[in-house]
Amino acid sequence: MQLIACTHDAHAQAILNILNHAIVTSTALYDYQPRSLTNMRIWFDAKAAGGFPVIGAVDEAGTLLGFASYGTWRAFPAYKYSVEHSVYVREDQRGKGLARLLMQALIDAARAQGKHVMVGAIDAANAGSIALHEKLGFTPAGTVRQAGFKFGRWLDVAFYQLILDTPAQPLDG
């Protein structure tokens, strides 16, 4: 297994497959309908415009097994040091430590970019994701009850945050 920088041309379809599987089978994403390749172009363009990483885990053949990324948490200037992240692993690759490796690489990237807070919005019933975040030092930052509705039930979203020791000299403006 190797960590790589994902690109639209090489990885959009594989990322789309992972996301769409999560959309139709879980509450990891609160989308109702699978996304399209057009959505992926917009997604990759937004990552590039913001200078945000898309880190992939590939096997020896170059097959994408999972990915992690972050982006703007809130679109106001004072939040420039905060990012919201996501990590997804192909269903047949879960439980092998890939999410942890991807998240550690993402944390390292956030530090390198001078970010200060990483925020994860996790379905409150997703015990595996919550345990992963806690092992990586994330702490609970609050829960919004009944924030979503999917699969015929109300869903709570739990926010977890990791405060980084960067940037060394934050600036207003």
Coordinates of C-alpha atoms in Angstrom, one line a residue:
M1 CA 0.0 0.0 0.0
Q2 CA 1.2 3.5 -0.9
L3 CA -0.1 7.0 -0.2
I4 CA -0.4 9.2 -3.2
A5 CA -1.9 12.6 -4.3
C6 CA -5.1 11.9 -6.1
T7 CA -6.0 13.6 -9.4
H8 CA -9.3 14.0 -11.2
D9 CA -8.1 12.1 -14.3
A10 CA -6.6 9.2 -12.5
H11 CA -9.0 8.8 -9.5
A12 CA -12.3 10.6 -10.0
Q13 CA -14.2 7.4 -10.9
A14 CA -12.7 5.4 -8.1
I15 CA -13.5 8.1 -5.5
L16 CA -17.0 8.4 -7.0
N17 CA -17.5 4.6 -6.6
I18 CA -16.4 4.8 -2.9
L19 CA -18.6 7.8 -2.2
N20 CA -21.7 6.5 -4.0
H21 CA -21.4 3.2 -2.1
A22 CA -21.4 5.1 1.1
I23 CA -24.3 7.3 0.0
V24 CA -26.6 4.4 -0.9
T25 CA -25.7 2.0 2.0
S26 CA -24.9 4.2 5.0
T27 CA -25.3 7.4 6.9
A28 CA -21.6 8.3 6.5
L29 CA -22.9 10.9 3.9
Y30 CA -26.2 12.6 4.3
D31 CA -26.8 12.6 0.5
Y32 CA -29.8 10.8 -0.9
Q33 CA -28.7 10.3 -4.5
P34 CA -25.4 9.1 -5.9
R35 CA -23.1 11.7 -7.3
S36 CA -22.0 12.1 -10.9
L37 CA -18.7 12.6 -12.6
T38 CA -19.7 16.2 -13.1
N39 CA -19.9 16.5 -9.3
M40 CA -16.4 15.1 -9.1
R41 CA -15.0 17.7 -11.5
I42 CA -16.5 20.5 -9.4
W43 CA -15.1 18.7 -6.2
F44 CA -11.6 18.4 -7.6
D45 CA -11.6 22.0 -8.9
A46 CA -12.6 23.3 -5.5
K47 CA -9.8 21.3 -3.8
A48 CA -7.3 22.7 -6.3
A49 CA -8.6 26.2 -5.9
G50 CA -8.2 26.0 -2.1
G51 CA -4.9 24.3 -2.2
F52 CA -6.5 21.4 -0.3
P53 CA -5.0 17.8 -0.5
V54 CA -6.7 14.7 -1.8
I55 CA -4.7 11.8 -0.4
G56 CA -5.3 8.3 -1.7
A57 CA -4.2 4.9 -0.6
V58 CA -3.4 2.6 -3.5
D59 CA -2.4 -1.1 -3.7
E60 CA 0.6 -2.4 -5.8
A61 CA -1.5 -2.3 -9.0
G62 CA -2.4 1.4 -8.4
T63 CA -6.1 0.6 -7.4
L64 CA -7.5 3.2 -5.1
L65 CA -8.5 1.6 -1.7
G66 CA -9.5 4.8 0.1
F67 CA -9.0 8.6 0.2
A68 CA -9.0 11.5 2.6
S69 CA -9.3 15.2 2.0
Y70 CA -10.2 18.5 3.7
G71 CA -11.7 21.8 2.6
T72 CA -13.2 25.0 3.8
W73 CA -15.0 24.6 7.1
R74 CA -17.0 27.9 6.9
A75 CA -16.7 30.5 4.2
F76 CA -15.8 33.5 6.4
P77 CA -12.2 34.9 6.6
A78 CA -11.7 34.3 10.3
Y79 CA -12.1 30.6 9.8
K80 CA -9.1 30.4 7.4
Y81 CA -7.2 28.3 9.8
S82 CA -10.0 25.7 10.2
V83 CA -10.8 22.9 7.8
E84 CA -13.4 20.1 7.6
H85 CA -12.1 16.7 6.6
S86 CA -13.4 13.4 5.4
V87 CA -12.0 10.0 5.0
Y88 CA -13.5 7.0 3.1
V89 CA -12.2 3.5 2.6
R90 CA -13.6 1.0 0.1
E91 CA -15.9 -1.4 1.8
D92 CA -13.8 -4.5 1.3
Q93 CA -10.7 -2.7 2.7
R94 CA -12.2 -1.5 6.0
G95 CA -10.7 -2.7 9.3
K96 CA -7.1 -2.9 7.9
G97 CA -5.8 0.4 9.3
L98 CA -6.1 2.4 6.0
A99 CA -8.4 5.1 7.5
R100 CA -5.9 5.7 10.3
L101 CA -3.0 6.0 7.8
L102 CA -4.9 8.4 5.6
M103 CA -6.0 10.5 8.5
Q104 CA -2.5 10.8 9.8
A105 CA -1.3 11.9 6.4
L106 CA -4.1 14.5 6.3
I107 CA -3.2 15.8 9.8
D108 CA 0.4 16.1 8.6
A109 CA -0.7 18.0 5.5
A110 CA -2.9 20.4 7.7
R111 CA 0.1 21.1 9.9
A112 CA 2.3 21.7 6.8
Q113 CA -0.3 24.2 5.5
G114 CA -0.5 26.0 8.8
K115 CA -4.0 25.0 9.7
H116 CA -5.0 25.1 13.3
V117 CA -8.3 23.2 13.7
M118 CA -9.5 20.1 11.9
V119 CA -13.3 19.4 12.2
G120 CA -15.0 16.1 11.5
A121 CA -18.8 15.9 11.1
I122 CA -19.6 12.3 11.9
D123 CA -23.0 10.5 12.1
A124 CA -23.3 10.0 15.8
A125 CA -24.1 6.3 15.4
N126 CA -20.8 5.7 13.5
A127 CA -18.9 4.2 16.4
G128 CA -16.0 3.1 14.2
S129 CA -15.3 6.6 12.9
I130 CA -15.7 8.2 16.3
A131 CA -13.2 5.6 17.8
L132 CA -10.7 6.4 15.0
H133 CA -11.0 10.1 15.6
E134 CA -10.5 9.7 19.3
K135 CA -7.5 7.5 18.8
L136 CA -6.0 10.3 16.7
G137 CA -6.6 12.9 19.5
F138 CA -9.8 14.4 18.2
T139 CA -12.2 15.5 21.0
P140 CA -16.0 16.0 21.0
A141 CA -17.0 19.5 20.0
G142 CA -20.8 19.1 20.2
T143 CA -23.7 17.2 18.7
V144 CA -26.5 18.6 16.6
R145 CA -29.5 16.4 17.3
Q146 CA -31.8 15.3 14.4
A147 CA -29.8 17.4 12.0
G148 CA -30.4 15.0 9.1
F149 CA -33.1 12.6 7.9
K150 CA -32.2 9.5 5.9
F151 CA -33.4 5.9 5.7
G152 CA -36.7 6.9 7.5
R153 CA -35.1 8.2 10.7
W154 CA -33.6 11.3 12.2
L155 CA -29.8 11.4 12.4
D156 CA -27.6 13.2 14.9
V157 CA -24.3 14.7 13.7
A158 CA -21.4 14.7 16.1
F159 CA -18.6 17.2 15.6
Y160 CA -15.0 16.2 16.6
Q161 CA -12.0 18.6 16.5
L162 CA -8.3 18.4 16.6
I163 CA -6.4 21.5 17.6
L164 CA -3.0 21.7 15.9
D165 CA 0.0 23.6 17.1
T166 CA 0.1 25.6 13.9
P167 CA 0.3 28.2 12.5
A168 CA 3.3 29.7 14.4
Q169 CA 2.1 33.3 13.8
P170 CA -1.5 33.5 12.8
L171 CA -2.6 36.8 11.2
D172 CA -5.9 38.6 11.0
G173 CA -7.2 39.5 7.5

